[in-house]
PDB file of C-alpha atoms in Angstrom:
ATOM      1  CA  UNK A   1      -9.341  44.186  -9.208  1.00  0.00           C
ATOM      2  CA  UNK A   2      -7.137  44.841 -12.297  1.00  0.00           C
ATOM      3  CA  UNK A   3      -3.810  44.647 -10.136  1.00  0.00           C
ATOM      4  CA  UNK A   4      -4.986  41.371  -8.585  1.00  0.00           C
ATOM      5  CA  UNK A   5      -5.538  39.140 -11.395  1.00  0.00           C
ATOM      6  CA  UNK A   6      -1.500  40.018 -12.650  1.00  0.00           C
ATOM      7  CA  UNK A   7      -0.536  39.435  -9.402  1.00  0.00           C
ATOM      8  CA  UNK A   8      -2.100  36.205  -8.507  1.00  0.00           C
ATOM      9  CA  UNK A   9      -0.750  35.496 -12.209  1.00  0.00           C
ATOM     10  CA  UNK A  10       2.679  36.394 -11.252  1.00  0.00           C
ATOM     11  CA  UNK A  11       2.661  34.248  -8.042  1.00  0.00           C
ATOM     12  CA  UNK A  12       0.997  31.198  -9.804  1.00  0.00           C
ATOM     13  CA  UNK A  13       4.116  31.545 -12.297  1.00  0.00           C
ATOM     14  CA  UNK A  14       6.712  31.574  -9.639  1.00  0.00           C
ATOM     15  CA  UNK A  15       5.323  28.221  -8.188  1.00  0.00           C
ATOM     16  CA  UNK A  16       5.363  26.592 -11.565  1.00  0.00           C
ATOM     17  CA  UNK A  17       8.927  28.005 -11.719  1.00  0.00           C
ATOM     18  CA  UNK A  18       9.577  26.091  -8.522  1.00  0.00           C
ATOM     19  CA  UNK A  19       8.153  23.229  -9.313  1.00  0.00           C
ATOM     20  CA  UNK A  20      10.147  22.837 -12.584  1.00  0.00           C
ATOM     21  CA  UNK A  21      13.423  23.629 -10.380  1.00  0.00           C
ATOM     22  CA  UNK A  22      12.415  20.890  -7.867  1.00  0.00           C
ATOM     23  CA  UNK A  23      11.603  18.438 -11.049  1.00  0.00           C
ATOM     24  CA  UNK A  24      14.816  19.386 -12.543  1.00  0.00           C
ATOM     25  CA  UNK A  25      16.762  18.564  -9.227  1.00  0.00           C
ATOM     26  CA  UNK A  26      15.317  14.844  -8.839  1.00  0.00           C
ATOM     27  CA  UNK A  27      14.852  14.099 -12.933  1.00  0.00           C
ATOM     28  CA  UNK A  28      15.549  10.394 -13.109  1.00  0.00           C
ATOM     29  CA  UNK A  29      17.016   8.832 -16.582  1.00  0.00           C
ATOM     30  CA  UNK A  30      14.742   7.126 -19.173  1.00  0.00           C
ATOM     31  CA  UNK A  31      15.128   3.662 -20.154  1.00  0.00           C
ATOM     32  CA  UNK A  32      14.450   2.264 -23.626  1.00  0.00           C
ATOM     33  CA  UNK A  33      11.493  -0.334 -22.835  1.00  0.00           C
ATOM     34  CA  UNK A  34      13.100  -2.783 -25.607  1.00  0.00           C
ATOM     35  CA  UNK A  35      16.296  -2.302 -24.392  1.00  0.00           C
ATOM     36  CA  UNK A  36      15.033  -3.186 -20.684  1.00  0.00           C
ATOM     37  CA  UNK A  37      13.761  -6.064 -21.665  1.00  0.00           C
ATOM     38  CA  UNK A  38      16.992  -7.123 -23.722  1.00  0.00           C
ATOM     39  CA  UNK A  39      18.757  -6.706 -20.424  1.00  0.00           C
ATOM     40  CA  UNK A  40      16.202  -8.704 -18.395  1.00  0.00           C
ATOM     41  CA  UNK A  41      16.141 -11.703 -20.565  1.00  0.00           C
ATOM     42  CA  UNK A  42      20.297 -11.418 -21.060  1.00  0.00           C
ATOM     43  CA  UNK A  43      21.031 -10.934 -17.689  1.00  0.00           C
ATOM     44  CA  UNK A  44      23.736 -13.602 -15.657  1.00  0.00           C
ATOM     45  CA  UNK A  45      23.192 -15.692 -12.916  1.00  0.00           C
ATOM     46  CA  UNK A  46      25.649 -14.021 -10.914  1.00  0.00           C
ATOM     47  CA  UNK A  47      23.351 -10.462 -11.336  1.00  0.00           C
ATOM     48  CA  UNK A  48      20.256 -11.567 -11.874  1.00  0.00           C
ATOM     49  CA  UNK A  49      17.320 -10.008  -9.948  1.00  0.00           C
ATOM     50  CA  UNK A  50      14.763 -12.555 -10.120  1.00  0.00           C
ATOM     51  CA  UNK A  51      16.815 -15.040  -7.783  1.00  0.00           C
ATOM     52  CA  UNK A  52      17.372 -12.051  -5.866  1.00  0.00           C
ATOM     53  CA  UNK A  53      16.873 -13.427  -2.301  1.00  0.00           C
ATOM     54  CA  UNK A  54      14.733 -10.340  -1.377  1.00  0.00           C
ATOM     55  CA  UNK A  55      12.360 -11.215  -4.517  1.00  0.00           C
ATOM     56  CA  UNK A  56      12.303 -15.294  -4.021  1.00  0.00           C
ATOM     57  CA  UNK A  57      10.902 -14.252  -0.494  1.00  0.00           C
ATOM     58  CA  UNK A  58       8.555 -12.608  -2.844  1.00  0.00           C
ATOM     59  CA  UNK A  59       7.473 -15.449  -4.768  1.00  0.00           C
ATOM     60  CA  UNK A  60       7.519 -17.893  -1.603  1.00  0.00           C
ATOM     61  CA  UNK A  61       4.700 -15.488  -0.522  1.00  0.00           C
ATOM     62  CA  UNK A  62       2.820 -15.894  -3.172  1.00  0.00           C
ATOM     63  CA  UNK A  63       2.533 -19.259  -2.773  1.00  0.00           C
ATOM     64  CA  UNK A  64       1.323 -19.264   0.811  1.00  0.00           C
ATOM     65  CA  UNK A  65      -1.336 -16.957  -0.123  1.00  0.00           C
ATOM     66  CA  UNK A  66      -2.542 -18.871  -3.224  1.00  0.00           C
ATOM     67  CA  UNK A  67      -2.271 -21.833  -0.318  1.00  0.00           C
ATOM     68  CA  UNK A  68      -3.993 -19.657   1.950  1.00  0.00           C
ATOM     69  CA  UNK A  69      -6.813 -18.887  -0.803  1.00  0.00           C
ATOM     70  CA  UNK A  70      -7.252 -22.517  -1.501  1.00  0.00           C
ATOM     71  CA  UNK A  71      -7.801 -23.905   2.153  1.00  0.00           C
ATOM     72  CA  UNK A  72     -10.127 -20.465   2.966  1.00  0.00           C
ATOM     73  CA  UNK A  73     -13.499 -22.279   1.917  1.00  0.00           C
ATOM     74  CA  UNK A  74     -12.761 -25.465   4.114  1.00  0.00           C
ATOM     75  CA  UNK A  75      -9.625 -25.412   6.316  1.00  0.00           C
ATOM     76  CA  UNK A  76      -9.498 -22.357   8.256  1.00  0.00           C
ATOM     77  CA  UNK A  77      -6.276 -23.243  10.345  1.00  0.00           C
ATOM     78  CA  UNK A  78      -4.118 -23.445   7.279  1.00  0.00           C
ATOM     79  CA  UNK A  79      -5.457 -21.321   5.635  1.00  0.00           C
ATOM     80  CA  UNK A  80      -4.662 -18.880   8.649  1.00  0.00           C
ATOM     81  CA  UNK A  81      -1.565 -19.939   9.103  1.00  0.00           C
ATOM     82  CA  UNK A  82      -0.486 -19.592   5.220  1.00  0.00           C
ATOM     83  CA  UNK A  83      -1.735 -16.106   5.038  1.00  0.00           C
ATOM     84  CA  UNK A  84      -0.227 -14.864   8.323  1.00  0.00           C
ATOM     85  CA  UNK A  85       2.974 -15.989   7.154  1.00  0.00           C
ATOM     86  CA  UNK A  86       2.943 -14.997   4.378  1.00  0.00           C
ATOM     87  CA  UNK A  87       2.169 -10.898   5.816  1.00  0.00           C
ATOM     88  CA  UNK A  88       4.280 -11.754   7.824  1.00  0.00           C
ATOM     89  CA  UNK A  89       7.225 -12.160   5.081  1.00  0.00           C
ATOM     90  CA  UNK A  90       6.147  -8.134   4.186  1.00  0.00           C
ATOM     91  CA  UNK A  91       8.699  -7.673   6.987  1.00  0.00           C
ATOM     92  CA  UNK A  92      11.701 -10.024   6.197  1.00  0.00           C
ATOM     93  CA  UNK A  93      12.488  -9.139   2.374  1.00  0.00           C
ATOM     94  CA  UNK A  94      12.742  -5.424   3.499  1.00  0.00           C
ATOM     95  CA  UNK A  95      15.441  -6.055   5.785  1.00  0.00           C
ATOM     96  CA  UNK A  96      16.896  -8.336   3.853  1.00  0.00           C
ATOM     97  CA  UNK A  97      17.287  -6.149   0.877  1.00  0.00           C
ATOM     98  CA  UNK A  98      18.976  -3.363   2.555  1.00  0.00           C
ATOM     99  CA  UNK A  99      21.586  -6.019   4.349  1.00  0.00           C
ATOM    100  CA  UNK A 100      21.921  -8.001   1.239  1.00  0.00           C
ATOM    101  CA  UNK A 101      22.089  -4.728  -1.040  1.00  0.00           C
ATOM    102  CA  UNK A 102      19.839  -6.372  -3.429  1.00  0.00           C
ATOM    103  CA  UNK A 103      16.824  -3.852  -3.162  1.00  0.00           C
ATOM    104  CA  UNK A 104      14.975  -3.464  -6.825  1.00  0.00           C
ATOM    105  CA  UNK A 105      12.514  -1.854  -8.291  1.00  0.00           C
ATOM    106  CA  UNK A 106      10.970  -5.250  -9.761  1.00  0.00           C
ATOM    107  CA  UNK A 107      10.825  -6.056  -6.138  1.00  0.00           C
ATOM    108  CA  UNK A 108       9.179  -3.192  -4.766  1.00  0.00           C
ATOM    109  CA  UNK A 109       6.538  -3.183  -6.853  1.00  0.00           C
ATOM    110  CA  UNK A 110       6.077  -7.619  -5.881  1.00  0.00           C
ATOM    111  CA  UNK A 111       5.952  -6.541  -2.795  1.00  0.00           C
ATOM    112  CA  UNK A 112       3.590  -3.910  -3.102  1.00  0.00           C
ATOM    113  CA  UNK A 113       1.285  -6.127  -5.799  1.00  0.00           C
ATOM    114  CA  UNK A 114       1.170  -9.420  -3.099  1.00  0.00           C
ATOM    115  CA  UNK A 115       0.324  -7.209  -0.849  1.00  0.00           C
ATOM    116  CA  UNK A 116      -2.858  -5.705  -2.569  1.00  0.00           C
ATOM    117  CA  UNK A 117      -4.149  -8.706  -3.900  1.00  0.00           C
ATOM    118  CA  UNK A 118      -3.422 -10.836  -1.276  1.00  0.00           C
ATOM    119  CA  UNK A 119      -6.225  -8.458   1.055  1.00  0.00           C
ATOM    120  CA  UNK A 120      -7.661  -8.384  -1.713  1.00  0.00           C
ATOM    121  CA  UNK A 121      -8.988 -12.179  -2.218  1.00  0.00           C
ATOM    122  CA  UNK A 122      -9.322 -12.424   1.749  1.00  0.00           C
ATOM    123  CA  UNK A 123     -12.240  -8.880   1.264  1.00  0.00           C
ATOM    124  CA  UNK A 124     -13.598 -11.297  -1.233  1.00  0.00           C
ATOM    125  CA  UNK A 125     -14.255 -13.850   0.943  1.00  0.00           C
ATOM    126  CA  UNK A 126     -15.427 -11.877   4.045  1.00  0.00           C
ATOM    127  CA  UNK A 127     -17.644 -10.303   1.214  1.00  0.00           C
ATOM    128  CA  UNK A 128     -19.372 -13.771   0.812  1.00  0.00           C
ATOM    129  CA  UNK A 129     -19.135 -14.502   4.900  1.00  0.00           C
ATOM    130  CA  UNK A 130     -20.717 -11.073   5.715  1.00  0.00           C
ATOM    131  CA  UNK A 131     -23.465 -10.394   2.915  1.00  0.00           C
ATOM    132  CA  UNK A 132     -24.258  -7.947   4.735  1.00  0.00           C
ATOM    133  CA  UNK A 133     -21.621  -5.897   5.128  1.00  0.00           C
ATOM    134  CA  UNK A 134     -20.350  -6.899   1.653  1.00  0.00           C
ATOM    135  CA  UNK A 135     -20.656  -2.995   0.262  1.00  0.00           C
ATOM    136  CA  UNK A 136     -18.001  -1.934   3.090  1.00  0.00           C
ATOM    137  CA  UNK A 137     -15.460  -4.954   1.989  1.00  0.00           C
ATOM    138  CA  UNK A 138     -15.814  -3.480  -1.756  1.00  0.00           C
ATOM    139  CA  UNK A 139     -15.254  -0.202  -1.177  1.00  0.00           C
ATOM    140  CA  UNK A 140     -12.299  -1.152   1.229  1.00  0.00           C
ATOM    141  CA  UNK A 141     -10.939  -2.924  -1.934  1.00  0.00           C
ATOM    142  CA  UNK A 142     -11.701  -0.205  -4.378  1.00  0.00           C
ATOM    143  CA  UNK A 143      -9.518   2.659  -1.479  1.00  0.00           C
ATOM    144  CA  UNK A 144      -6.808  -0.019  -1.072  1.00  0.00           C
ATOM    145  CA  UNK A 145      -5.966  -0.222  -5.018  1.00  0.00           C
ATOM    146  CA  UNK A 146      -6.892   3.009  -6.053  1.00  0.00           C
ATOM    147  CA  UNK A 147      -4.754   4.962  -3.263  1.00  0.00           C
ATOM    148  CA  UNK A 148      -1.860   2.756  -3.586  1.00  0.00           C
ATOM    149  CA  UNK A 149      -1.951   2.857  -7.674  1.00  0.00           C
ATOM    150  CA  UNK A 150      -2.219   6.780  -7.462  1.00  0.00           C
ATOM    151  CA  UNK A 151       0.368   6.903  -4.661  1.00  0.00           C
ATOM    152  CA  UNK A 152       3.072   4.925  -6.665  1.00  0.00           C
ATOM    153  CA  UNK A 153       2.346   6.705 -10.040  1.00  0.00           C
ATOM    154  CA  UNK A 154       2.467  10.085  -8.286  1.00  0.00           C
ATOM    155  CA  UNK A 155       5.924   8.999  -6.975  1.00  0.00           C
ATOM    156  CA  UNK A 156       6.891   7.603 -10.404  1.00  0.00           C
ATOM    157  CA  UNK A 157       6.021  11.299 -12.164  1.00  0.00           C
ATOM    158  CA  UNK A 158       8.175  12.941  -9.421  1.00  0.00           C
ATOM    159  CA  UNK A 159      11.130  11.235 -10.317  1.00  0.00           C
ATOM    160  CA  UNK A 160      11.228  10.041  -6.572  1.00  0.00           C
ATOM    161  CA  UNK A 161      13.149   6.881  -5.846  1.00  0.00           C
ATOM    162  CA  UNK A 162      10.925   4.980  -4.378  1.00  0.00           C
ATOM    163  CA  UNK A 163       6.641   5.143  -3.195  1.00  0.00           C
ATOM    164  CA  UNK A 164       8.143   5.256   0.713  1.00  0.00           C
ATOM    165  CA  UNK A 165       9.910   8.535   0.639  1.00  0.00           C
ATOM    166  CA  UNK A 166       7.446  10.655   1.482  1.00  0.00           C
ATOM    167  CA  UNK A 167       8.512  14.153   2.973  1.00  0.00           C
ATOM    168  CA  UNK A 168       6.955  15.699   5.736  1.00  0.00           C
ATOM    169  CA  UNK A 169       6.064  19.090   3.589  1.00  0.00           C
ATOM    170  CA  UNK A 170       4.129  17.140   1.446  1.00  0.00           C
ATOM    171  CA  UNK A 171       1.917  14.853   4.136  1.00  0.00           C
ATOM    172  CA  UNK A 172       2.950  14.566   7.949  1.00  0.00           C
ATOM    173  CA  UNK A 173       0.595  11.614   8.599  1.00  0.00           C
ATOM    174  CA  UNK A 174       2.378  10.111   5.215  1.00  0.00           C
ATOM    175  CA  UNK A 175       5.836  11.211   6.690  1.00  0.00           C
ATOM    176  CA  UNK A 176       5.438   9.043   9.380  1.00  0.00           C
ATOM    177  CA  UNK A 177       3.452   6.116   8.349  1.00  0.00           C
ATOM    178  CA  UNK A 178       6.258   5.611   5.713  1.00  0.00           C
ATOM    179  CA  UNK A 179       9.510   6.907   7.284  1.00  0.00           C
ATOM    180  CA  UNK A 180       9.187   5.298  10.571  1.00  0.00           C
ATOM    181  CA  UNK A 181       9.568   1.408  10.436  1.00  0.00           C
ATOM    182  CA  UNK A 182       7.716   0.222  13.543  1.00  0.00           C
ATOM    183  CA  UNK A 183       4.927   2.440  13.099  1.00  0.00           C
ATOM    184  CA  UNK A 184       4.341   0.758   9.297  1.00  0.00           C
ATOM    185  CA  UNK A 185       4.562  -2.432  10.619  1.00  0.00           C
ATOM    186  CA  UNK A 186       2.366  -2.158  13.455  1.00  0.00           C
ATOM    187  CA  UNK A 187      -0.490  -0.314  11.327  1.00  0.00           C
ATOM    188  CA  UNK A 188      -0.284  -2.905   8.382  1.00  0.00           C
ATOM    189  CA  UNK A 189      -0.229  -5.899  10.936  1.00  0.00           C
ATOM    190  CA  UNK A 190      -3.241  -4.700  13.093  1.00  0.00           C
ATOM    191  CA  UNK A 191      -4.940  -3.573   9.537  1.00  0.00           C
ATOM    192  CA  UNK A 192      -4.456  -7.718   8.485  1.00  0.00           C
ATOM    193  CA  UNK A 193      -5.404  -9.617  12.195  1.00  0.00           C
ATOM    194  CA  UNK A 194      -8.471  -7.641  12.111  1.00  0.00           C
ATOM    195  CA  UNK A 195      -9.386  -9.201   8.685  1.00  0.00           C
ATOM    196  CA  UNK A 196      -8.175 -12.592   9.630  1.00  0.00           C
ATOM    197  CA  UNK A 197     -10.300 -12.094  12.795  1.00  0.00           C
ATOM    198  CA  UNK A 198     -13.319 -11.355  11.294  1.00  0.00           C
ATOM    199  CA  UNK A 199     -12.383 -14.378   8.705  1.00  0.00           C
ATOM    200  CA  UNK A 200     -11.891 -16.881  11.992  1.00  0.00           C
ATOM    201  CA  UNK A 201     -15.037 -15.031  13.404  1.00  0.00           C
ATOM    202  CA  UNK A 202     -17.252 -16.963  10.782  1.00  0.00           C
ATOM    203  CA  UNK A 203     -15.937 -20.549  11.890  1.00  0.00           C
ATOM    204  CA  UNK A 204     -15.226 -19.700  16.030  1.00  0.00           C
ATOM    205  CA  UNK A 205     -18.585 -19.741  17.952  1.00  0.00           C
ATOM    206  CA  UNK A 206     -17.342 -21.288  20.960  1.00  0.00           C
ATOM    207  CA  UNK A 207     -16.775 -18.104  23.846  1.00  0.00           C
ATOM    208  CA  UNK A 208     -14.018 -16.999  25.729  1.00  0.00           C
ATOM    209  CA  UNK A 209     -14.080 -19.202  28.917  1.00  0.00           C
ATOM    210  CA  UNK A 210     -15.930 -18.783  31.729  1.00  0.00           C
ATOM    211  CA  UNK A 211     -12.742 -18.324  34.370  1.00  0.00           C
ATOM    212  CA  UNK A 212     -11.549 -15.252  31.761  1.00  0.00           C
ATOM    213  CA  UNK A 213     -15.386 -14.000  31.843  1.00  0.00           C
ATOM    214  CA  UNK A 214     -15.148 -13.476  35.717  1.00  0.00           C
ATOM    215  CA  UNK A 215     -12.278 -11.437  35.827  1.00  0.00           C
ATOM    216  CA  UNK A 216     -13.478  -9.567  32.915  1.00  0.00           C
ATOM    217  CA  UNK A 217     -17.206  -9.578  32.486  1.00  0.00           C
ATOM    218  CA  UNK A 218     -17.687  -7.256  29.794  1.00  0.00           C
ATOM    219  CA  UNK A 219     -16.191 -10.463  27.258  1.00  0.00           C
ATOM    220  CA  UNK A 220     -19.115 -12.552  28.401  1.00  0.00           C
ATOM    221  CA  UNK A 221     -20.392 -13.629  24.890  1.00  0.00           C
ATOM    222  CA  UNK A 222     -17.606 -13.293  22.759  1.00  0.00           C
ATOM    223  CA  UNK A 223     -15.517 -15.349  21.263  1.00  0.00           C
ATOM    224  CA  UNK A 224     -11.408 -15.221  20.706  1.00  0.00           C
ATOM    225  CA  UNK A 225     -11.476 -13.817  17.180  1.00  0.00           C
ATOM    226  CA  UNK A 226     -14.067 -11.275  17.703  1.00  0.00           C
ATOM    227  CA  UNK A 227     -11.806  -9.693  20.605  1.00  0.00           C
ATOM    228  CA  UNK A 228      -9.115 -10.024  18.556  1.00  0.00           C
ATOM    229  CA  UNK A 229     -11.251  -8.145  15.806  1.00  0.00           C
ATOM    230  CA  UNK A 230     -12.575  -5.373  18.537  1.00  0.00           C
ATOM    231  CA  UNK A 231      -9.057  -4.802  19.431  1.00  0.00           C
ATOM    232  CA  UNK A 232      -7.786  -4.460  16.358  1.00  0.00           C
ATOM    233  CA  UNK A 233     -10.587  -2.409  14.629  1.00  0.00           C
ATOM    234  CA  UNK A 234      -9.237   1.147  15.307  1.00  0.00           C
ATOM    235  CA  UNK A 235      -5.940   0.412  13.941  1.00  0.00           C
ATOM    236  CA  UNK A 236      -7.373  -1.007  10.764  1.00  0.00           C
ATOM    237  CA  UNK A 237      -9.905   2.117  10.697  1.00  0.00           C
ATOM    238  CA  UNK A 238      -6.683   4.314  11.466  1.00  0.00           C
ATOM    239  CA  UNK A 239      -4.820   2.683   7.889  1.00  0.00           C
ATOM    240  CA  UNK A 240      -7.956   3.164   6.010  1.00  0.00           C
ATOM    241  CA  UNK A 241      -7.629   7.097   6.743  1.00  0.00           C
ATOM    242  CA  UNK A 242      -4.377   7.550   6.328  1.00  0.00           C
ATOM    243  CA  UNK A 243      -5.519   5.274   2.032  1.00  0.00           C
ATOM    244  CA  UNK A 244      -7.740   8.441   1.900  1.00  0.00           C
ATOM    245  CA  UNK A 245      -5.251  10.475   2.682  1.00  0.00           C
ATOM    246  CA  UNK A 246      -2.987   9.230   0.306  1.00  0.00           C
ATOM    247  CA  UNK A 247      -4.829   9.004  -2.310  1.00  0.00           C
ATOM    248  CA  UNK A 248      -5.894  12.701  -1.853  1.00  0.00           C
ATOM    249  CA  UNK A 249      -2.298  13.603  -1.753  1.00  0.00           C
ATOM    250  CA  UNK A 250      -1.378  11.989  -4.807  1.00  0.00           C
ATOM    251  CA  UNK A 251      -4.608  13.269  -6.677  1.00  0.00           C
ATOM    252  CA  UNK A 252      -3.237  16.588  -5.654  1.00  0.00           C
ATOM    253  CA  UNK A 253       0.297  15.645  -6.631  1.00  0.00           C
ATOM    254  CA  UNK A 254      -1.134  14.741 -10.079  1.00  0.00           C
ATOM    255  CA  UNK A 255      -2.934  17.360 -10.618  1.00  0.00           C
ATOM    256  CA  UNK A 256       0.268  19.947 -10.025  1.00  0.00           C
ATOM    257  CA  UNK A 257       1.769  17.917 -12.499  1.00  0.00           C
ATOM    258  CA  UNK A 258      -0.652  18.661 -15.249  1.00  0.00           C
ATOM    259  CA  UNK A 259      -0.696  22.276 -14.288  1.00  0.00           C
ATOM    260  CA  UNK A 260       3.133  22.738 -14.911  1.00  0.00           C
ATOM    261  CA  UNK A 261       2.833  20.658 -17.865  1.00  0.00           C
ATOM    262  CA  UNK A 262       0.132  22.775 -19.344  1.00  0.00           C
ATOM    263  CA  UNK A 263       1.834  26.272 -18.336  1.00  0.00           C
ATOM    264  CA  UNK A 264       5.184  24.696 -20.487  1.00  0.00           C
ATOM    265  CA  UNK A 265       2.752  24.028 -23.340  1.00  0.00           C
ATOM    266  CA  UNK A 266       1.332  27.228 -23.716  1.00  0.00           C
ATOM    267  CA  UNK A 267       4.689  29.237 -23.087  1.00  0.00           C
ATOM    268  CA  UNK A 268       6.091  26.618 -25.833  1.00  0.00           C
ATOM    269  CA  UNK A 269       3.177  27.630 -27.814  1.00  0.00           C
ATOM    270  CA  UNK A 270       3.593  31.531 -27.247  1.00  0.00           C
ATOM    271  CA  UNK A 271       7.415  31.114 -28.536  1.00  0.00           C
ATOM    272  CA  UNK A 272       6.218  29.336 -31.711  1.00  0.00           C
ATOM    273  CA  UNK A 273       3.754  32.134 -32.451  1.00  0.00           C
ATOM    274  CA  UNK A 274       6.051  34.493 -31.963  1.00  0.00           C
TER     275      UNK A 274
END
């Protein structure tokens, strides 16, 4: 037992070493915060990454979902419409910062934020639609922000470039939600029409018609959106595992962090007393 304990001592050392190595490789450069903001405010039309065209897709999103949020309570075709757009803009400023060469960090983190609260205020709603089920649309809420937050700040720590580059060592089911386009897009769309289905679900109670119902029986009853949301329910169960997942990753991530940091302290420490 006495040779163990140096030995498992040793090894826990060497991945701390590794760690730091790793940090050391992808360190990114600190920024003055006053300084940052100097720039922002100084900053000339010509290079100026608010009218980035990636970042006013951004803002036009924003709008349609406030729209979208407005109409909810009374007008459930525009308010559809606004909000599907508006998802479906996730898709456009992507591309169009990589062709453009305008892709920012400000924007990333739009992006990211619209997208949050933008589910967000439609949970709320179902919340009030379903009573019911109301617990399940709060905890979807609380799993949404708390993986994503985690996620980005564990990517932040790591000096990585962006929350997307995820490498297949660290996650494989993060790997490839991340890294491969159509499979993101496909997951976070199905994830959203289920939502807007069961949202439609609470103003639809006419059923599927009768000539659709004899070729395919087992609809009899249902209505349009609540296919829709049948359909669509194991991809938006599928993106809810892989929010646990990531936010057990980047709890895990985290936590390796403070571990390095404390070994450095108390090896700082042991030179000082020395």
């Amino acid at each position: 037992m006495s040779e163990t304990k140096p030995n498992a001592a040793s090894a826990f050392s060497s991945r701390i070493d590794a760690v730091l190595k790793r940090r050391r490789a992808s360190v990114i450069e600190v920024v003055d915060a006053k300084s940052a903001v100097d720039l922002a405010t100084a900053q000339s039309y010509s290079e100026n990454v608010f009218l980035f065209v990636p970042n006013l897709i951004g803002y036009s999103r924003i709008i349609l979902a406030a729209l979208a949020m407005h109409y909810m309570n009374h007008h459930p075709k525009y308010s559809t419409v606004a909000y599907c757009v508006s998802q479906l803009l996730d898709a456009v400023d992507g591309h169009a910062a990589r062709y453009l060469g305008q892709a920012s960090k400000f924007g990333a983190v739009l992006d990211m934020v619209t997208d949050r609260a933008t589910t967000s205020c439609l949970l709320c709603y179902l919340s009030s639609a379903y009573p019911q089920h109301a617990l399940i649309f709060q905890f979807l809420i609380a799993l949404d922000f708390s993986s994503h937050y985690m996620h980005m700040y564990s990517s932040l720590v790591t000096g990585s470039k962006s929350h997307k580059l995820v490498t297949s060592d660290v996650s494989r089911i993060l790997w490839f939600y991340y890294n491969d386009p159509t499979t993101l897009f496909l997951i976070c769309a199905g994830n959203e029409l289920f939502f807007v289905a069961l949202y439609l679900a609470h103003w639809v109670h006419t059923p599927i018609s009768l000539s659709i119902v004899a070729v395919l029986p087992i609809l009899k009853g249902l209505t349009w959106p609540e296919l829709i949301a049948l359909v669509c329910f194991p991809v938006s169960a599928l993106k809810n595992v892989i929010n646990i997942v990531q936010l057990w990753k980047a709890s895990k991530i985290l936590v390796g962090v403070d571990l390095v940091e404390r070994a450095k302290a108390r090896e700082a420490a042991k030179r000082d007393n020395a």
